[in-house]
PDB file of C-alpha atoms in Angstrom:
ATOM      1  CA  MET B   1     -41.361 150.505-319.409  1.00 37.00           C
ATOM      2  CA  ASN B   2     -37.671 149.907-318.841  1.00 38.00           C
ATOM      3  CA  PRO B   3     -35.469 152.982-318.354  1.00 39.00           C
ATOM      4  CA  VAL B   4     -32.312 153.297-320.396  1.00 38.00           C
ATOM      5  CA  MET B   5     -29.595 155.011-318.426  1.00 39.00           C
ATOM      6  CA  THR B   6     -26.010 155.830-319.294  1.00 42.00           C
ATOM      7  CA  SER B   7     -23.375 157.406-317.105  1.00 43.00           C
ATOM      8  CA  THR B   8     -22.262 160.832-318.202  1.00 48.00           C
ATOM      9  CA  ALA B   9     -18.827 161.025-316.630  1.00 51.00           C
ATOM     10  CA  ALA B  10     -16.151 159.079-314.777  1.00 63.00           C
ATOM     11  CA  ASP B  11     -16.457 161.500-311.856  1.00 84.00           C
ATOM     12  CA  PRO B  12     -20.123 162.030-310.910  1.00 90.00           C
ATOM     13  CA  ALA B  13     -19.201 164.363-308.030  1.00 93.00           C
ATOM     14  CA  ALA B  14     -17.390 166.743-310.373  1.00 95.00           C
ATOM     15  CA  THR B  15     -20.320 166.695-312.811  1.00 95.00           C
ATOM     16  CA  LEU B  16     -22.800 167.346-309.987  1.00 97.00           C
ATOM     17  CA  LYS B  17     -20.790 170.407-308.934  1.00 96.00           C
ATOM     18  CA  LYS B  18     -20.460 171.660-312.510  1.00 97.00           C
ATOM     19  CA  MET B  19     -24.199 171.224-313.033  1.00 97.00           C
ATOM     20  CA  ASP B  20     -25.093 172.936-309.744  1.00 98.00           C
ATOM     21  CA  ASP B  21     -22.774 175.861-310.536  1.00 98.00           C
ATOM     22  CA  ALA B  22     -24.214 176.270-314.041  1.00 98.00           C
ATOM     23  CA  ILE B  23     -27.824 176.218-312.843  1.00 98.00           C
ATOM     24  CA  ALA B  24     -27.014 178.706-310.083  1.00 98.00           C
ATOM     25  CA  ARG B  25     -25.307 181.056-312.548  1.00 98.00           C
ATOM     26  CA  TYR B  26     -27.595 180.832-315.563  1.00 98.00           C
ATOM     27  CA  ILE B  27     -30.993 179.855-314.097  1.00 98.00           C
ATOM     28  CA  ARG B  28     -31.033 181.163-310.490  1.00 98.00           C
ATOM     29  CA  PRO B  29     -33.943 179.048-309.184  1.00 98.00           C
ATOM     30  CA  ASP B  30     -35.531 179.863-305.827  1.00 97.00           C
ATOM     31  CA  THR B  31     -35.070 176.321-304.476  1.00 98.00           C
ATOM     32  CA  PHE B  32     -32.322 173.711-304.725  1.00 98.00           C
ATOM     33  CA  PRO B  33     -32.061 171.812-308.026  1.00 98.00           C
ATOM     34  CA  LEU B  34     -32.386 168.106-307.310  1.00 98.00           C
ATOM     35  CA  ALA B  35     -30.585 164.860-307.989  1.00 98.00           C
ATOM     36  CA  ILE B  36     -32.947 161.858-308.047  1.00 98.00           C
ATOM     37  CA  ARG B  37     -31.964 158.193-308.070  1.00 98.00           C
ATOM     38  CA  MET B  38     -34.073 155.051-308.000  1.00 98.00           C
ATOM     39  CA  LEU B  39     -32.516 152.399-305.760  1.00 98.00           C
ATOM     40  CA  LYS B  40     -32.862 148.778-306.841  1.00 98.00           C
ATOM     41  CA  PRO B  41     -33.526 145.969-304.339  1.00 97.00           C
ATOM     42  CA  GLY B  42     -30.377 145.371-302.322  1.00 95.00           C
ATOM     43  CA  GLU B  43     -28.770 148.655-303.396  1.00 97.00           C
ATOM     44  CA  PRO B  44     -27.498 150.412-300.261  1.00 96.00           C
ATOM     45  CA  LEU B  45     -28.851 153.777-299.240  1.00 97.00           C
ATOM     46  CA  PRO B  46     -26.417 156.637-299.867  1.00 96.00           C
ATOM     47  CA  PRO B  47     -24.801 158.158-296.788  1.00 94.00           C
ATOM     48  CA  ASP B  48     -26.624 160.852-294.770  1.00 94.00           C
ATOM     49  CA  VAL B  49     -30.026 160.088-296.292  1.00 96.00           C
ATOM     50  CA  LYS B  50     -33.127 160.418-294.133  1.00 97.00           C
ATOM     51  CA  VAL B  51     -35.742 157.666-294.466  1.00 97.00           C
ATOM     52  CA  PRO B  52     -38.854 159.197-292.845  1.00 96.00           C
ATOM     53  CA  SER B  53     -40.231 155.979-291.335  1.00 96.00           C
ATOM     54  CA  GLN B  54     -36.838 155.139-289.833  1.00 95.00           C
ATOM     55  CA  SER B  55     -35.298 158.533-289.111  1.00 93.00           C
ATOM     56  CA  LEU B  56     -38.356 160.512-288.031  1.00 95.00           C
ATOM     57  CA  GLY B  57     -41.154 158.055-287.311  1.00 96.00           C
ATOM     58  CA  GLU B  58     -43.208 159.678-290.086  1.00 96.00           C
ATOM     59  CA  GLN B  59     -44.665 158.645-293.429  1.00 96.00           C
ATOM     60  CA  TRP B  60     -44.303 160.957-296.416  1.00 96.00           C
ATOM     61  CA  ILE B  61     -45.339 160.937-300.046  1.00 94.00           C
ATOM     62  CA  VAL B  62     -43.056 161.406-303.029  1.00 97.00           C
ATOM     63  CA  CYS B  63     -44.010 164.989-303.935  1.00 97.00           C
ATOM     64  CA  GLN B  64     -43.707 165.959-300.255  1.00 97.00           C
ATOM     65  CA  SER B  65     -40.232 164.390-300.140  1.00 97.00           C
ATOM     66  CA  ILE B  66     -39.233 166.322-303.265  1.00 98.00           C
ATOM     67  CA  GLY B  67     -40.512 169.533-301.665  1.00 97.00           C
ATOM     68  CA  ILE B  68     -38.558 168.914-298.472  1.00 98.00           C
ATOM     69  CA  ALA B  69     -35.370 168.143-300.400  1.00 98.00           C
ATOM     70  CA  ARG B  70     -35.577 171.282-302.505  1.00 98.00           C
ATOM     71  CA  ARG B  71     -36.599 173.587-299.631  1.00 98.00           C
ATOM     72  CA  TYR B  72     -34.862 172.107-296.581  1.00 97.00           C
ATOM     73  CA  GLY B  73     -31.786 170.900-298.437  1.00 97.00           C
ATOM     74  CA  TRP B  74     -32.169 167.368-297.037  1.00 97.00           C
ATOM     75  CA  ALA B  75     -31.287 164.102-298.727  1.00 98.00           C
ATOM     76  CA  VAL B  76     -34.383 161.884-298.504  1.00 98.00           C
ATOM     77  CA  ALA B  77     -35.252 158.324-299.524  1.00 98.00           C
ATOM     78  CA  VAL B  78     -38.795 156.952-299.467  1.00 98.00           C
ATOM     79  CA  GLY B  79     -39.986 153.422-300.157  1.00 97.00           C
ATOM     80  CA  LYS B  80     -42.835 151.032-299.450  1.00 97.00           C
ATOM     81  CA  GLN B  81     -42.972 151.705-295.712  1.00 96.00           C
ATOM     82  CA  ASP B  82     -42.835 155.485-296.197  1.00 97.00           C
ATOM     83  CA  VAL B  83     -45.147 156.335-299.086  1.00 97.00           C
ATOM     84  CA  ILE B  84     -48.765 156.713-297.932  1.00 96.00           C
ATOM     85  CA  CYS B  85     -50.094 157.920-301.295  1.00 97.00           C
ATOM     86  CA  PRO B  86     -51.436 154.722-302.926  1.00 97.00           C
ATOM     87  CA  LEU B  87     -51.163 156.187-306.419  1.00 97.00           C
ATOM     88  CA  ALA B  88     -47.476 157.031-305.995  1.00 98.00           C
ATOM     89  CA  ALA B  89     -46.812 153.686-304.301  1.00 98.00           C
ATOM     90  CA  ILE B  90     -48.252 151.897-307.344  1.00 98.00           C
ATOM     91  CA  ALA B  91     -46.576 154.172-309.895  1.00 98.00           C
ATOM     92  CA  PHE B  92     -43.125 153.715-308.368  1.00 98.00           C
ATOM     93  CA  GLY B  93     -43.643 149.952-308.104  1.00 98.00           C
ATOM     94  CA  PHE B  94     -43.591 149.830-304.326  1.00 98.00           C
ATOM     95  CA  ARG B  95     -47.025 148.157-304.330  1.00 98.00           C
ATOM     96  CA  ALA B  96     -48.833 146.178-307.023  1.00 98.00           C
ATOM     97  CA  PRO B  97     -52.102 147.609-308.381  1.00 97.00           C
ATOM     98  CA  ASN B  98     -55.403 145.965-307.501  1.00 97.00           C
ATOM     99  CA  ASP B  99     -58.725 145.841-309.350  1.00 97.00           C
ATOM    100  CA  ASP B 100     -60.045 148.956-307.619  1.00 96.00           C
ATOM    101  CA  TYR B 101     -57.048 150.947-308.818  1.00 96.00           C
ATOM    102  CA  LEU B 102     -57.318 149.593-312.352  1.00 96.00           C
ATOM    103  CA  LYS B 103     -60.994 150.594-312.480  1.00 96.00           C
ATOM    104  CA  GLY B 104     -60.089 154.159-311.480  1.00 95.00           C
ATOM    105  CA  PHE B 105     -61.475 154.000-307.925  1.00 95.00           C
ATOM    106  CA  ALA B 106     -59.465 157.023-306.747  1.00 94.00           C
ATOM    107  CA  ALA B 107     -60.208 159.165-309.813  1.00 95.00           C
ATOM    108  CA  VAL B 108     -63.972 158.740-310.290  1.00 95.00           C
ATOM    109  CA  GLY B 109     -65.839 161.798-309.075  1.00 94.00           C
ATOM    110  CA  MET B 110     -62.634 163.727-308.451  1.00 94.00           C
ATOM    111  CA  TYR B 111     -60.677 163.888-311.698  1.00 94.00           C
ATOM    112  CA  CYS B 112     -62.983 161.933-313.989  1.00 96.00           C
ATOM    113  CA  LYS B 113     -66.705 161.844-314.738  1.00 96.00           C
ATOM    114  CA  ASP B 114     -67.084 158.071-314.850  1.00 96.00           C
ATOM    115  CA  GLU B 115     -65.272 154.773-314.402  1.00 96.00           C
ATOM    116  CA  GLN B 116     -64.310 154.500-318.066  1.00 97.00           C
ATOM    117  CA  ALA B 117     -62.484 157.836-318.039  1.00 97.00           C
ATOM    118  CA  ALA B 118     -60.938 157.081-314.654  1.00 96.00           C
ATOM    119  CA  ALA B 119     -59.644 153.688-315.773  1.00 96.00           C
ATOM    120  CA  SER B 120     -58.144 155.323-318.863  1.00 97.00           C
ATOM    121  CA  LEU B 121     -56.440 157.953-316.705  1.00 96.00           C
ATOM    122  CA  GLU B 122     -54.879 155.331-314.434  1.00 96.00           C
ATOM    123  CA  ALA B 123     -53.824 153.186-317.387  1.00 97.00           C
ATOM    124  CA  SER B 124     -51.933 156.141-318.885  1.00 96.00           C
ATOM    125  CA  THR B 125     -50.007 156.946-315.695  1.00 97.00           C
ATOM    126  CA  TRP B 126     -46.253 156.480-315.939  1.00 97.00           C
ATOM    127  CA  LYS B 127     -45.266 153.409-313.879  1.00 98.00           C
ATOM    128  CA  PHE B 128     -42.394 151.140-312.976  1.00 98.00           C
ATOM    129  CA  GLU B 129     -43.034 147.419-312.773  1.00 98.00           C
ATOM    130  CA  PRO B 130     -43.729 146.302-309.187  1.00 97.00           C
ATOM    131  CA  GLY B 131     -40.555 145.370-307.347  1.00 97.00           C
ATOM    132  CA  THR B 132     -38.178 147.061-309.792  1.00 98.00           C
ATOM    133  CA  TYR B 133     -37.014 149.558-307.155  1.00 98.00           C
ATOM    134  CA  ASP B 134     -37.044 149.799-303.358  1.00 98.00           C
ATOM    135  CA  TYR B 135     -36.575 153.556-302.867  1.00 98.00           C
ATOM    136  CA  VAL B 136     -36.681 156.889-304.639  1.00 98.00           C
ATOM    137  CA  CYS B 137     -33.769 158.969-303.342  1.00 98.00           C
ATOM    138  CA  VAL B 138     -33.798 162.780-303.656  1.00 98.00           C
ATOM    139  CA  ALA B 139     -31.147 165.328-302.663  1.00 98.00           C
ATOM    140  CA  PRO B 140     -29.977 168.792-303.682  1.00 98.00           C
ATOM    141  CA  LEU B 141     -27.268 168.609-306.329  1.00 97.00           C
ATOM    142  CA  ASN B 142     -24.760 170.156-303.927  1.00 96.00           C
ATOM    143  CA  ARG B 143     -25.434 167.502-301.259  1.00 95.00           C
ATOM    144  CA  ALA B 144     -26.006 164.403-303.372  1.00 97.00           C
ATOM    145  CA  LYS B 145     -23.617 161.549-302.588  1.00 96.00           C
ATOM    146  CA  PHE B 146     -24.866 159.380-305.413  1.00 97.00           C
ATOM    147  CA  GLU B 147     -25.028 159.399-309.201  1.00 97.00           C
ATOM    148  CA  PRO B 148     -28.566 160.455-310.137  1.00 98.00           C
ATOM    149  CA  HIS B 149     -30.834 159.067-312.807  1.00 98.00           C
ATOM    150  CA  VAL B 150     -32.701 162.375-313.145  1.00 98.00           C
ATOM    151  CA  VAL B 151     -32.014 166.046-312.430  1.00 98.00           C
ATOM    152  CA  ALA B 152     -35.092 168.156-311.681  1.00 98.00           C
ATOM    153  CA  VAL B 153     -35.325 171.936-311.414  1.00 98.00           C
ATOM    154  CA  TYR B 154     -38.406 173.780-310.136  1.00 98.00           C
ATOM    155  CA  ALA B 155     -38.434 177.232-311.708  1.00 98.00           C
ATOM    156  CA  ASN B 156     -40.593 179.890-313.333  1.00 98.00           C
ATOM    157  CA  SER B 157     -41.561 179.640-316.998  1.00 97.00           C
ATOM    158  CA  ALA B 158     -38.739 181.901-318.205  1.00 98.00           C
ATOM    159  CA  GLN B 159     -36.158 179.834-316.309  1.00 98.00           C
ATOM    160  CA  VAL B 160     -37.620 176.608-317.687  1.00 98.00           C
ATOM    161  CA  LEU B 161     -37.465 178.179-321.136  1.00 98.00           C
ATOM    162  CA  ARG B 162     -33.715 178.659-320.701  1.00 98.00           C
ATOM    163  CA  LEU B 163     -33.349 174.990-319.780  1.00 98.00           C
ATOM    164  CA  VAL B 164     -35.292 174.029-322.913  1.00 98.00           C
ATOM    165  CA  HIS B 165     -32.875 176.172-324.926  1.00 98.00           C
ATOM    166  CA  ALA B 166     -29.964 174.371-323.262  1.00 98.00           C
ATOM    167  CA  ALA B 167     -31.375 170.904-323.933  1.00 98.00           C
ATOM    168  CA  LEU B 168     -31.865 171.672-327.642  1.00 98.00           C
ATOM    169  CA  TYR B 169     -28.569 173.530-328.159  1.00 97.00           C
ATOM    170  CA  LYS B 170     -26.681 170.491-329.447  1.00 96.00           C
ATOM    171  CA  ARG B 171     -29.449 168.226-330.753  1.00 95.00           C
ATOM    172  CA  GLY B 172     -32.157 170.578-331.978  1.00 97.00           C
ATOM    173  CA  GLY B 173     -35.664 169.171-332.273  1.00 97.00           C
ATOM    174  CA  ARG B 174     -38.324 169.740-329.615  1.00 97.00           C
ATOM    175  CA  ILE B 175     -39.086 168.806-326.022  1.00 97.00           C
ATOM    176  CA  ALA B 176     -42.119 166.476-325.905  1.00 96.00           C
ATOM    177  CA  SER B 177     -43.882 165.859-322.593  1.00 95.00           C
ATOM    178  CA  THR B 178     -47.151 164.351-321.412  1.00 94.00           C
ATOM    179  CA  SER B 179     -49.301 165.540-318.519  1.00 94.00           C
ATOM    180  CA  GLY B 180     -52.170 163.906-316.686  1.00 94.00           C
ATOM    181  CA  GLY B 181     -52.675 166.785-314.277  1.00 94.00           C
ATOM    182  CA  ARG B 182     -51.790 164.541-311.339  1.00 95.00           C
ATOM    183  CA  LEU B 183     -48.868 162.459-310.092  1.00 97.00           C
ATOM    184  CA  ASP B 184     -46.238 164.871-311.317  1.00 97.00           C
ATOM    185  CA  CYS B 185     -43.767 162.814-309.269  1.00 98.00           C
ATOM    186  CA  ALA B 186     -44.238 160.004-311.806  1.00 98.00           C
ATOM    187  CA  GLU B 187     -43.885 162.435-314.702  1.00 98.00           C
ATOM    188  CA  ILE B 188     -40.697 163.936-313.249  1.00 98.00           C
ATOM    189  CA  VAL B 189     -38.974 160.643-312.465  1.00 98.00           C
ATOM    190  CA  ILE B 190     -40.606 157.763-314.332  1.00 98.00           C
ATOM    191  CA  GLN B 191     -41.437 159.583-317.572  1.00 98.00           C
ATOM    192  CA  THR B 192     -37.929 161.037-317.777  1.00 98.00           C
ATOM    193  CA  MET B 193     -36.208 157.720-317.045  1.00 98.00           C
ATOM    194  CA  SER B 194     -38.500 155.685-319.296  1.00 98.00           C
ATOM    195  CA  THR B 195     -38.089 157.938-322.335  1.00 97.00           C
ATOM    196  CA  ASN B 196     -34.501 158.982-321.552  1.00 98.00           C
ATOM    197  CA  GLU B 197     -35.383 162.516-322.673  1.00 98.00           C
ATOM    198  CA  PRO B 198     -35.796 165.936-321.001  1.00 98.00           C
ATOM    199  CA  LYS B 199     -39.308 166.904-319.954  1.00 98.00           C
ATOM    200  CA  VAL B 200     -41.313 170.008-319.023  1.00 98.00           C
ATOM    201  CA  ILE B 201     -43.790 169.167-316.259  1.00 98.00           C
ATOM    202  CA  LEU B 202     -46.753 170.918-314.642  1.00 97.00           C
ATOM    203  CA  PRO B 203     -46.827 170.547-310.843  1.00 97.00           C
ATOM    204  CA  CYS B 204     -49.932 168.566-309.923  1.00 97.00           C
ATOM    205  CA  THR B 205     -52.548 169.319-307.279  1.00 96.00           C
ATOM    206  CA  GLY B 206     -50.868 167.061-304.740  1.00 95.00           C
ATOM    207  CA  ASP B 207     -47.498 168.709-305.280  1.00 97.00           C
ATOM    208  CA  ARG B 208     -49.107 172.095-304.650  1.00 97.00           C
ATOM    209  CA  ILE B 209     -50.843 170.880-301.470  1.00 96.00           C
ATOM    210  CA  PHE B 210     -48.180 168.615-299.955  1.00 96.00           C
ATOM    211  CA  GLY B 211     -44.999 169.631-301.787  1.00 96.00           C
ATOM    212  CA  MET B 212     -45.744 173.382-301.609  1.00 96.00           C
ATOM    213  CA  ALA B 213     -45.229 173.901-305.353  1.00 97.00           C
ATOM    214  CA  GLN B 214     -46.224 177.450-306.230  1.00 97.00           C
ATOM    215  CA  ASP B 215     -48.464 178.723-309.029  1.00 97.00           C
ATOM    216  CA  THR B 216     -45.418 180.439-310.560  1.00 97.00           C
ATOM    217  CA  GLU B 217     -43.442 177.169-310.790  1.00 98.00           C
ATOM    218  CA  MET B 218     -42.929 174.514-313.430  1.00 98.00           C
ATOM    219  CA  VAL B 219     -40.469 171.620-313.474  1.00 98.00           C
ATOM    220  CA  PHE B 220     -37.728 170.838-315.946  1.00 98.00           C
ATOM    221  CA  ALA B 221     -36.377 167.292-315.636  1.00 98.00           C
ATOM    222  CA  PHE B 222     -33.661 165.614-317.654  1.00 98.00           C
ATOM    223  CA  PRO B 223     -31.733 162.327-317.612  1.00 98.00           C
ATOM    224  CA  TRP B 224     -28.295 162.333-316.043  1.00 98.00           C
ATOM    225  CA  SER B 225     -26.862 161.369-319.435  1.00 96.00           C
ATOM    226  CA  TYR B 226     -27.754 164.911-320.590  1.00 97.00           C
ATOM    227  CA  ALA B 227     -25.821 166.663-317.815  1.00 97.00           C
ATOM    228  CA  ASP B 228     -22.805 167.770-319.858  1.00 96.00           C
ATOM    229  CA  GLU B 229     -25.041 168.836-322.768  1.00 97.00           C
ATOM    230  CA  ILE B 230     -27.218 170.966-320.489  1.00 98.00           C
ATOM    231  CA  VAL B 231     -24.168 172.775-319.111  1.00 98.00           C
ATOM    232  CA  GLU B 232     -22.793 173.284-322.621  1.00 98.00           C
ATOM    233  CA  GLY B 233     -26.191 174.517-323.794  1.00 98.00           C
ATOM    234  CA  LEU B 234     -26.582 176.982-320.930  1.00 98.00           C
ATOM    235  CA  GLU B 235     -23.118 178.387-321.559  1.00 98.00           C
ATOM    236  CA  GLY B 236     -23.488 178.493-325.341  1.00 97.00           C
ATOM    237  CA  THR B 237     -26.896 180.162-325.448  1.00 97.00           C
ATOM    238  CA  HIS B 238     -25.849 182.637-322.746  1.00 97.00           C
ATOM    239  CA  LYS B 239     -22.847 183.677-324.829  1.00 97.00           C
ATOM    240  CA  SER B 240     -25.127 184.186-327.826  1.00 95.00           C
ATOM    241  CA  GLY B 241     -27.280 186.609-325.822  1.00 94.00           C
ATOM    242  CA  ILE B 242     -30.177 184.365-324.710  1.00 94.00           C
ATOM    243  CA  ARG B 243     -30.154 184.939-320.960  1.00 93.00           C
ATOM    244  CA  TYR B 244     -32.052 184.940-317.699  1.00 95.00           C
ATOM    245  CA  PRO B 245     -33.298 187.362-316.512  1.00 95.00           C
ATOM    246  CA  ILE B 246     -34.697 187.794-320.015  1.00 93.00           C
ATOM    247  CA  THR B 247     -33.437 190.998-321.613  1.00 89.00           C
ATOM    248  CA  VAL B 248     -36.187 193.397-322.659  1.00 88.00           C
ATOM    249  CA  ALA B 249     -36.385 196.294-325.102  1.00 87.00           C
ATOM    250  CA  MET B 250     -35.688 199.351-322.948  1.00 88.00           C
ATOM    251  CA  ARG B 251     -33.315 201.546-324.970  1.00 87.00           C
ATOM    252  CA  GLU B 252     -35.712 203.702-326.993  1.00 90.00           C
ATOM    253  CA  THR B 253     -36.265 207.342-326.017  1.00 92.00           C
ATOM    254  CA  VAL B 254     -39.479 207.374-324.008  1.00 90.00           C
ATOM    255  CA  ASN B 255     -42.286 209.960-324.061  1.00 94.00           C
ATOM    256  CA  MET B 256     -42.507 211.936-320.830  1.00 94.00           C
ATOM    257  CA  PRO B 257     -45.700 213.615-319.573  1.00 96.00           C
ATOM    258  CA  PRO B 258     -46.320 217.113-321.010  1.00 96.00           C
ATOM    259  CA  SER B 259     -45.539 218.845-317.709  1.00 97.00           C
ATOM    260  CA  TYR B 260     -42.208 216.982-317.514  1.00 97.00           C
ATOM    261  CA  GLN B 261     -41.387 218.015-321.083  1.00 96.00           C
ATOM    262  CA  GLU B 262     -42.261 221.630-320.328  1.00 97.00           C
ATOM    263  CA  LEU B 263     -40.111 221.632-317.184  1.00 97.00           C
ATOM    264  CA  MET B 264     -37.164 220.114-319.067  1.00 96.00           C
ATOM    265  CA  ALA B 265     -37.522 222.769-321.801  1.00 96.00           C
ATOM    266  CA  LYS B 266     -37.342 225.499-319.144  1.00 96.00           C
ATOM    267  CA  LEU B 267     -34.263 223.881-317.563  1.00 97.00           C
ATOM    268  CA  LYS B 268     -32.525 223.684-320.948  1.00 96.00           C
ATOM    269  CA  ALA B 269     -33.452 227.309-321.774  1.00 95.00           C
ATOM    270  CA  ARG B 270     -32.074 228.495-318.444  1.00 95.00           C
ATOM    271  CA  ASP B 271     -28.812 226.569-318.917  1.00 94.00           C
ATOM    272  CA  GLU B 272     -28.405 227.933-322.430  1.00 93.00           C
ATOM    273  CA  SER B 273     -29.059 231.562-321.495  1.00 85.00           C
TER     274      SER B 273
END
């Protein structure tokens, strides 16, 4: 699967700020919205990026790195020497799959009943070809010093709904996503880049354990080429009255308890006498 990417603007920094401001105003997520870029072999690391194995003497996994970026506000890059999750290492092309992986070794007895189901699950995982990229780089939009391939926002279902509205504002149609219930890091980054379309993603078990994704959270991811459309869609749908927090029907006259009604009648009678 070869991603198709197009730049959205001559000034990525200005677009990053515009996007961050729009998400803060119209979506109000609890954690930082993220810029994500895949770095090709030989592509230099952006400035001020922490590589766990080099900067901290630690090894992280991709969902953990995403969690740290969105909660700590750090810019992080992880590659072959950092990622200790074999499934993520294979999906992102940092390591080539072996026969055990292809037969579903890690899924049998955990996610799948037998080897046939497990092999099918692994075969359907979103992947980059081995060696295509050296690092996945993640940073909050307001700290990113690179042009992203993907923007990802962790949010509640109503906030994700508003981002779906924004993505469809200009083009119409529907948002189509796939989920395997695991490796949401691949669904966020690789699925979005490979299809070049926005996606709604369920945080996987690993993201909940290691990335601290909450039960109230989902992920909305979109290609950088959609950035201006998302901002336009957020602004346009907000002006038309589709907003977050979602407006609710509260204006009807409510029924008060009988004792309250009786007391109010006495107050009115007193004031009118």
